[in-house]
PDB file of C-alpha atoms and ligand atoms in Angstrom:
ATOM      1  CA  UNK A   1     -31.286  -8.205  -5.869  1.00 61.00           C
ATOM      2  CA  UNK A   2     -32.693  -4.554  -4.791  1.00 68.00           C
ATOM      3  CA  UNK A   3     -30.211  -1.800  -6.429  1.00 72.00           C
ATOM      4  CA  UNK A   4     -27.642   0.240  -3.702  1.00 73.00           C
ATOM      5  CA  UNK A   5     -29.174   3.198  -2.994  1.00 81.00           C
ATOM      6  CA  UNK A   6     -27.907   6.573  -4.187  1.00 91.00           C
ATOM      7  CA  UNK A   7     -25.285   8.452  -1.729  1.00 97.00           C
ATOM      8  CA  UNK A   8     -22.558  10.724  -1.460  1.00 98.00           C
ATOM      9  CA  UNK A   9     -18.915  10.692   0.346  1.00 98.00           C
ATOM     10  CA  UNK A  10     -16.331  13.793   0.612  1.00 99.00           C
ATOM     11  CA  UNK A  11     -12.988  12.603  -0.058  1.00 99.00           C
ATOM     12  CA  UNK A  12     -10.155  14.772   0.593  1.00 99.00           C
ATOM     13  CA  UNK A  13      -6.722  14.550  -1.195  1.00 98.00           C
ATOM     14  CA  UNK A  14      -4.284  15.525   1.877  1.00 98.00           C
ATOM     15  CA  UNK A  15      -1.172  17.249   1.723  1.00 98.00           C
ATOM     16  CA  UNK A  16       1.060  14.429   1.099  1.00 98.00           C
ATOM     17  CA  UNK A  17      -1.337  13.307  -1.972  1.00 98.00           C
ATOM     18  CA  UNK A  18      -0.673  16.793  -3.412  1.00 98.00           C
ATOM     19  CA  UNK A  19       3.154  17.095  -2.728  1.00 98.00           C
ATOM     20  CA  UNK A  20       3.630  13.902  -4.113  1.00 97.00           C
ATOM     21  CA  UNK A  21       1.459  14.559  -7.285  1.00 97.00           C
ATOM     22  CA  UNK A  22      -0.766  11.902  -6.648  1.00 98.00           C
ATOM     23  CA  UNK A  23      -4.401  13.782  -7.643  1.00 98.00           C
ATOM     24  CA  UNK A  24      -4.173  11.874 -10.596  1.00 98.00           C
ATOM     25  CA  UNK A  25      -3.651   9.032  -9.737  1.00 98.00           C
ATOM     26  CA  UNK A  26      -5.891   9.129  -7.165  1.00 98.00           C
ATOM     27  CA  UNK A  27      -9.024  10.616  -9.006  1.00 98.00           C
ATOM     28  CA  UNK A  28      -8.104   7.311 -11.798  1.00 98.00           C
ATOM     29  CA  UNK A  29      -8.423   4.658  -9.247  1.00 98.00           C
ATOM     30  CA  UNK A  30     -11.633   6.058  -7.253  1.00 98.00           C
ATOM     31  CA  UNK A  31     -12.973   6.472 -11.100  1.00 98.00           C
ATOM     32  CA  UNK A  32     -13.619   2.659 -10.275  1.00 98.00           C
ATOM     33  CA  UNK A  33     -16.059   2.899  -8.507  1.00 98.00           C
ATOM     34  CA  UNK A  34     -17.861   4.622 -11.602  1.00 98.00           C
ATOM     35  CA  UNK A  35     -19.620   7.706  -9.211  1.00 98.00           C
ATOM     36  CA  UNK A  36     -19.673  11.091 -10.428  1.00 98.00           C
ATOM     37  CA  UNK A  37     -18.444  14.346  -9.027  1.00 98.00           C
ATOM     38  CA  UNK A  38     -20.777  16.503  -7.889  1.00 98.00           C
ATOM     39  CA  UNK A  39     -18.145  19.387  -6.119  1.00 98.00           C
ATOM     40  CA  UNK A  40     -14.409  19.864  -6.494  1.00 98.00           C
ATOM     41  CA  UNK A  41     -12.142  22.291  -5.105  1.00 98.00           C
ATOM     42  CA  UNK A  42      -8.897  22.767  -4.109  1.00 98.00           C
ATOM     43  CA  UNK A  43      -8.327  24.854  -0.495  1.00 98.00           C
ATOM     44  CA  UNK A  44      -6.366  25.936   2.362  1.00 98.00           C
ATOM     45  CA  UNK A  45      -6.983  24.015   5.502  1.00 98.00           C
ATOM     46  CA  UNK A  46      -7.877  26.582   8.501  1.00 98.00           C
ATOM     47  CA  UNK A  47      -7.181  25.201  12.038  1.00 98.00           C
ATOM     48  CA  UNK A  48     -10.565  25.259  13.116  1.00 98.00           C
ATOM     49  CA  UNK A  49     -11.426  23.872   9.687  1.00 98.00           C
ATOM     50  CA  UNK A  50      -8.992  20.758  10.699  1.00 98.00           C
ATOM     51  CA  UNK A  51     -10.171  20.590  14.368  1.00 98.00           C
ATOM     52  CA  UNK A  52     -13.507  20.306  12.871  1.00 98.00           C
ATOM     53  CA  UNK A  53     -12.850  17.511  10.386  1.00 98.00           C
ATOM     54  CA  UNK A  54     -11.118  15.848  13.410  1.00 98.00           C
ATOM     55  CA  UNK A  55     -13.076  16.407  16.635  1.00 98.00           C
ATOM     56  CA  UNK A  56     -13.882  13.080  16.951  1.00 97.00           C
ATOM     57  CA  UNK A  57      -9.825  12.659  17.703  1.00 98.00           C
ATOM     58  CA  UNK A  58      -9.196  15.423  19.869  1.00 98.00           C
ATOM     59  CA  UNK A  59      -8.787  12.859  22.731  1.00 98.00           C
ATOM     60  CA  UNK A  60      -6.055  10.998  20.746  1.00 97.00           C
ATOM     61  CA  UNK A  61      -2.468  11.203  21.629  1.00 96.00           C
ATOM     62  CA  UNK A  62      -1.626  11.707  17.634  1.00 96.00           C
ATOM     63  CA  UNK A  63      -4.515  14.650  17.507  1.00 97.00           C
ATOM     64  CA  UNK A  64      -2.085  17.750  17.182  1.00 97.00           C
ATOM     65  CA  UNK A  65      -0.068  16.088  14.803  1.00 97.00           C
ATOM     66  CA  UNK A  66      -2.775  14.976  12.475  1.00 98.00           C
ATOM     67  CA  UNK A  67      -3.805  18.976  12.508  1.00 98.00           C
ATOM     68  CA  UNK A  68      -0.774  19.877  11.439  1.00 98.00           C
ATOM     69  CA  UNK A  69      -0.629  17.060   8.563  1.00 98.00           C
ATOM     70  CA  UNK A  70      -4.251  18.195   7.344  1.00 98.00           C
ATOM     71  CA  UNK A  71      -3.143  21.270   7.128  1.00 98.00           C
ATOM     72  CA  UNK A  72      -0.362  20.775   5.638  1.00 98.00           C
ATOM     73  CA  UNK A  73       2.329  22.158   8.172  1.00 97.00           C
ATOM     74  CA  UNK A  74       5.397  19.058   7.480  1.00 94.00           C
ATOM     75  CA  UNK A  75       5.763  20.166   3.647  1.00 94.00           C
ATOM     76  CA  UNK A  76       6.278  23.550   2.152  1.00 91.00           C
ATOM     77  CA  UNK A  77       3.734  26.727   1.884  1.00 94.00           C
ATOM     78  CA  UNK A  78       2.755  25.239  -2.047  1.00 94.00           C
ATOM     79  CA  UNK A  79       1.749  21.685  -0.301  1.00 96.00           C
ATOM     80  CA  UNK A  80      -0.084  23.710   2.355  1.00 98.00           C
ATOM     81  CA  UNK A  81      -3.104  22.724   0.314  1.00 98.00           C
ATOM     82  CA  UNK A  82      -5.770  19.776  -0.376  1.00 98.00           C
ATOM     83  CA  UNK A  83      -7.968  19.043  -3.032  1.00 98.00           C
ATOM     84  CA  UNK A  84     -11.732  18.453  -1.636  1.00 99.00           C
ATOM     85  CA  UNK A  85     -14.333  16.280  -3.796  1.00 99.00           C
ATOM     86  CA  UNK A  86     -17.910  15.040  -3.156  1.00 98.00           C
ATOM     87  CA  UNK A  87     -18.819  11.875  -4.894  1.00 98.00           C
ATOM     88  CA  UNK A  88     -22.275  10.856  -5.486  1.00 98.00           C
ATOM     89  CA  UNK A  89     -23.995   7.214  -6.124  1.00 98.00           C
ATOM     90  CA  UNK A  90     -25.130   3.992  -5.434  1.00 97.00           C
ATOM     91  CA  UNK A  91     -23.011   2.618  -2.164  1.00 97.00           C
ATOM     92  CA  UNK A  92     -20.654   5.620  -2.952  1.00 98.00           C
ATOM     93  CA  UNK A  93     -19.545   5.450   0.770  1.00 98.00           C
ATOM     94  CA  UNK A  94     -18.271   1.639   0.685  1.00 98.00           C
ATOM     95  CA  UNK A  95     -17.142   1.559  -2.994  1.00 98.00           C
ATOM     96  CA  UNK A  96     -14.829   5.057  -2.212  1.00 98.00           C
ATOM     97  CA  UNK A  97     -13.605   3.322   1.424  1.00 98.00           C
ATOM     98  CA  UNK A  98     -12.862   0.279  -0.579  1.00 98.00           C
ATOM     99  CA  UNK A  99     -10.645   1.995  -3.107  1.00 98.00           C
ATOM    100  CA  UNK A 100      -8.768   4.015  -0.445  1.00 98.00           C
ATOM    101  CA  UNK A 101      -7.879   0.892   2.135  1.00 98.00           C
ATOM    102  CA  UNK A 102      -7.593   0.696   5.632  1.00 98.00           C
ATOM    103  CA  UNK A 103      -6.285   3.736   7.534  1.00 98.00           C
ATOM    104  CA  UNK A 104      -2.990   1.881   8.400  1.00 98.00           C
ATOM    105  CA  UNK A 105      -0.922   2.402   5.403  1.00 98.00           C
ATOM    106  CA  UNK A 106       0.884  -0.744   6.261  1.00 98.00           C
ATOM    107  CA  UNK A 107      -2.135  -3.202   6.517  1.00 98.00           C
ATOM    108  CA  UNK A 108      -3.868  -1.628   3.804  1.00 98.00           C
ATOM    109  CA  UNK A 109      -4.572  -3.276   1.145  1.00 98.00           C
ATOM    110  CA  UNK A 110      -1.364  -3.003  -0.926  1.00 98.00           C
ATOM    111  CA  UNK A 111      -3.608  -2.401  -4.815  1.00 98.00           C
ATOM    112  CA  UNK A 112      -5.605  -0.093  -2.501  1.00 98.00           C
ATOM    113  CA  UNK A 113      -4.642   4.235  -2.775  1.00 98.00           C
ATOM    114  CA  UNK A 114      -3.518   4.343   1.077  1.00 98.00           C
ATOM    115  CA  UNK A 115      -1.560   0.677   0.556  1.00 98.00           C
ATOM    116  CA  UNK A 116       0.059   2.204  -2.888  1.00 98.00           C
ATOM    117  CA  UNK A 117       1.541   5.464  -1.466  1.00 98.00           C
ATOM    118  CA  UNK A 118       0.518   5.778   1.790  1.00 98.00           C
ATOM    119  CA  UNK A 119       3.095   5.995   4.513  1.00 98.00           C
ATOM    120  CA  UNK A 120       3.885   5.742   8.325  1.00 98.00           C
ATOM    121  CA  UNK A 121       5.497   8.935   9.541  1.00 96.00           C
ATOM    122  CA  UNK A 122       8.478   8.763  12.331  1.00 93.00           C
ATOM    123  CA  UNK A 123       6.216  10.366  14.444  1.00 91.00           C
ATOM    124  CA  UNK A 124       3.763   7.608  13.950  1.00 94.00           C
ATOM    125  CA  UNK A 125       1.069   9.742  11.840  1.00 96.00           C
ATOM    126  CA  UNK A 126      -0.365   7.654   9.302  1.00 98.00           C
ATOM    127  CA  UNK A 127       0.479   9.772   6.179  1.00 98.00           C
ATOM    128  CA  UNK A 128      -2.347   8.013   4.102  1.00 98.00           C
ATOM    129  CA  UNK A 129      -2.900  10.536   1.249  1.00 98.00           C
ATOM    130  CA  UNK A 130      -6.593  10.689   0.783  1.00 98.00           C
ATOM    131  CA  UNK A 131      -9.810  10.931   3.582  1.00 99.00           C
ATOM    132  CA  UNK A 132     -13.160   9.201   2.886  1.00 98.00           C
ATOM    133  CA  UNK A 133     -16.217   9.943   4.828  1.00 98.00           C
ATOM    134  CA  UNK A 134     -16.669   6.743   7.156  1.00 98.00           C
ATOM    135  CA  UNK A 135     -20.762   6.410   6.793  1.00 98.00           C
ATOM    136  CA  UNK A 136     -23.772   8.670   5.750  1.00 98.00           C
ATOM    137  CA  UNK A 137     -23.772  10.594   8.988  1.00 98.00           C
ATOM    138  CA  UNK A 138     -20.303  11.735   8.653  1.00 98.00           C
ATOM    139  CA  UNK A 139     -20.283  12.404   5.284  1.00 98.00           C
ATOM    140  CA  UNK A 140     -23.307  14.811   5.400  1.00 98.00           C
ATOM    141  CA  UNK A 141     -22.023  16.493   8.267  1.00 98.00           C
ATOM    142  CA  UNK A 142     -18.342  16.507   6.402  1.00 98.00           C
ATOM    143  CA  UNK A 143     -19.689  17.827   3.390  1.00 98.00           C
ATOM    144  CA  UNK A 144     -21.425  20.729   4.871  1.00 98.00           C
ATOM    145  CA  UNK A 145     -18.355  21.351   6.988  1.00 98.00           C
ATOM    146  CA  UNK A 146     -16.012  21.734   3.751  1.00 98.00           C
ATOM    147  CA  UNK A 147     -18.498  22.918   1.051  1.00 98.00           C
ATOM    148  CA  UNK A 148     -20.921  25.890   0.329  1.00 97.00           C
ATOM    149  CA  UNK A 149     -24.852  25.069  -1.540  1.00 97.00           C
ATOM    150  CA  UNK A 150     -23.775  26.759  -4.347  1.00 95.00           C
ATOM    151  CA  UNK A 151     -19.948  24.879  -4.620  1.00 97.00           C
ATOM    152  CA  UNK A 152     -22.438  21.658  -4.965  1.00 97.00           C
ATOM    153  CA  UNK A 153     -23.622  20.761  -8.742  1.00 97.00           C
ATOM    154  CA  UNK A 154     -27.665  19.638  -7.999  1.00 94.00           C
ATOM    155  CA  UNK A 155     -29.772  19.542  -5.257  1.00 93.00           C
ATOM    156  CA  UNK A 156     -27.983  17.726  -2.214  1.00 95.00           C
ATOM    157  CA  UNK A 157     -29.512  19.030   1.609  1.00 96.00           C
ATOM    158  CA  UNK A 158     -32.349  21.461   2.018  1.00 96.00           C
ATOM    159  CA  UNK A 159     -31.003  25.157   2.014  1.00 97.00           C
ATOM    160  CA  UNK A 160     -32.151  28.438   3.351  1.00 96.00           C
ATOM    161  CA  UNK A 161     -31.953  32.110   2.684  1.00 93.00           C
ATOM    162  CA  UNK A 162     -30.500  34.506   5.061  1.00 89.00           C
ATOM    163  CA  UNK A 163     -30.074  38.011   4.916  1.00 82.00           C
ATOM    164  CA  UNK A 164     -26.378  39.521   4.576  1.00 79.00           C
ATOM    165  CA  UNK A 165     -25.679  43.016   4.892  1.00 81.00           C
ATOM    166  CA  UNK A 166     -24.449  43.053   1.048  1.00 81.00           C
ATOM    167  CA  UNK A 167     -27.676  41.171  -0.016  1.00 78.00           C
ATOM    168  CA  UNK A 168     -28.193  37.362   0.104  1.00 82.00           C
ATOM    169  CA  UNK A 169     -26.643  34.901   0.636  1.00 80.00           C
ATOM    170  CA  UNK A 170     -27.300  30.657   0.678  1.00 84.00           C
ATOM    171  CA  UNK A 171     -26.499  28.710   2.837  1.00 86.00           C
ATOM    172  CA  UNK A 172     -27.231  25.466   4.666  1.00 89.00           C
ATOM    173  CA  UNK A 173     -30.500  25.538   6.845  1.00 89.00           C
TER     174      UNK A 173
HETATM  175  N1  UDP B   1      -4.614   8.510  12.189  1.00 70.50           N
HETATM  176  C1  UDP B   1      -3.321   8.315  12.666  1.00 70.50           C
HETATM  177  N2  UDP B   1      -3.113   7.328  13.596  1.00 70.50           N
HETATM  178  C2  UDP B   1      -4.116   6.523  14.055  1.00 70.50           C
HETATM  179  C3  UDP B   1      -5.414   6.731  13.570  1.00 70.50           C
HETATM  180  C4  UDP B   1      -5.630   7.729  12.637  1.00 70.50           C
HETATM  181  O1  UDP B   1      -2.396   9.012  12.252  1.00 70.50           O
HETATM  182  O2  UDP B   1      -3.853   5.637  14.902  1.00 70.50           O
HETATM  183  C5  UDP B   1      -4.863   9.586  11.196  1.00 70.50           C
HETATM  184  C6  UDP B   1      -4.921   9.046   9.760  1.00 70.50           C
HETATM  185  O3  UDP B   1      -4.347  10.028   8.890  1.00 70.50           O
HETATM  186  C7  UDP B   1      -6.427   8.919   9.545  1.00 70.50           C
HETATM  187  C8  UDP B   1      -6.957  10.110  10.325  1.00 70.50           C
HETATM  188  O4  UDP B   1      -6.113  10.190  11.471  1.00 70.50           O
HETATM  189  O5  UDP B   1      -6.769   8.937   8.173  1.00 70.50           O
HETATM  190  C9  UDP B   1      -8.414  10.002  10.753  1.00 70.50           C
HETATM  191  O6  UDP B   1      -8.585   8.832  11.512  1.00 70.50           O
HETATM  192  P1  UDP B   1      -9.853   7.895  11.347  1.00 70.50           P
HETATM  193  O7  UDP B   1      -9.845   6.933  12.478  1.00 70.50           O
HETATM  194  O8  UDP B   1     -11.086   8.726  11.136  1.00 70.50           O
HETATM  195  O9  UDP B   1      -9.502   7.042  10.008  1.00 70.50           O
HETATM  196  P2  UDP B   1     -10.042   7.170   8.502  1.00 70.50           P
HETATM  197  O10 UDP B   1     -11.528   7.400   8.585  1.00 70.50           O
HETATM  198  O11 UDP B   1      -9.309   8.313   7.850  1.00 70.50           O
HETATM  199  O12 UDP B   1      -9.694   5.843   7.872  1.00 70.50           O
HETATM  200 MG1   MG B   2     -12.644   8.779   9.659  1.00 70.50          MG
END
């Protein structure tokens, strides 16, 4: 049997994972799939930031409301937050999708984090407490998106140097 290769997934605990204390919880059960952390942060979700994340949606009826549940915009200023992590290691992209469950909270799996304490709002928004990059594509591009070089422990994507006004400055080439 040839060994999974190496990868890495972004996995975002949204606004409802944080308002109902679930980090946690959340960080125990993807520990399962026995990957390591390689970035960590917790941030404020800009529009364009959540546009971003989402553009692949932006035809959806649902689209404005899942910008405003990204950001936070349903809960109070202190929720107005998520907690952003990159894993990294073999089949990291399956094993973290596994964990989380399907993105229906109700036909997730119910052991699963989305079938545990996800939700279905009244407006129909699947309130499903935690985002995992879908493939490697998407999690590159996701990971660039929501992370600097130098937020990264270890070598991940090439980088370049670029000249700032106040000196240097990395970034992603
Ligand atoms: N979503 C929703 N209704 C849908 C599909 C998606 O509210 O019918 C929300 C849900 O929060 C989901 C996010 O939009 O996690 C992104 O959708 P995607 O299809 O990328 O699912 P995911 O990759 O998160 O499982
Ligand atoms: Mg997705």
């Amino acid at each position: 049997m040839s060994t999974p290769k190496d990868e890495y997934t972004l996995v975002i605990v949204k606004p409802d994972g944080i308002k109902k204390s679930l980090t946690g919880n959340i960080l125990t059960k993807l520990a399962e799939a026995r990957l390591i952390i390689i970035g960590a942060k917790v941030l404020h979700v800009s529009k364009s930031l959540a546009e971003d994340h989402y553009r692949h949606l932006k035809d959806k009826p649902f689209f404005n409301d899942l910008i405003e549940y990204i950001q936070g915009k349903p809960y109070g200023e202190e929720y107005q937050r998520v907690m952003a992590l990159v894993y990294r290691g073999p089949d990291a992209i399956r094993r973290v999708r596994a964990l989380a469950g399907s993105t229906n909270p109700e036909e997730a799996d119910p052991v699963s984090i989305r079938g545990s304490y996800g939700r279905i709002t009244t407006k129909g928004v699947f309130e499903n407490v935690i985002h995992a990059s879908s493939d490697a594509k998407d999690a590159e591009r996701e990971i660039k998106l929501w992370f600097k070089p130098e937020e990264i422990v270890g070598d991940l994507f090439p980088v370049k140097k670029v000249k700032r006004e106040a000196g240097e400055e990395t970034v992603w080439s």
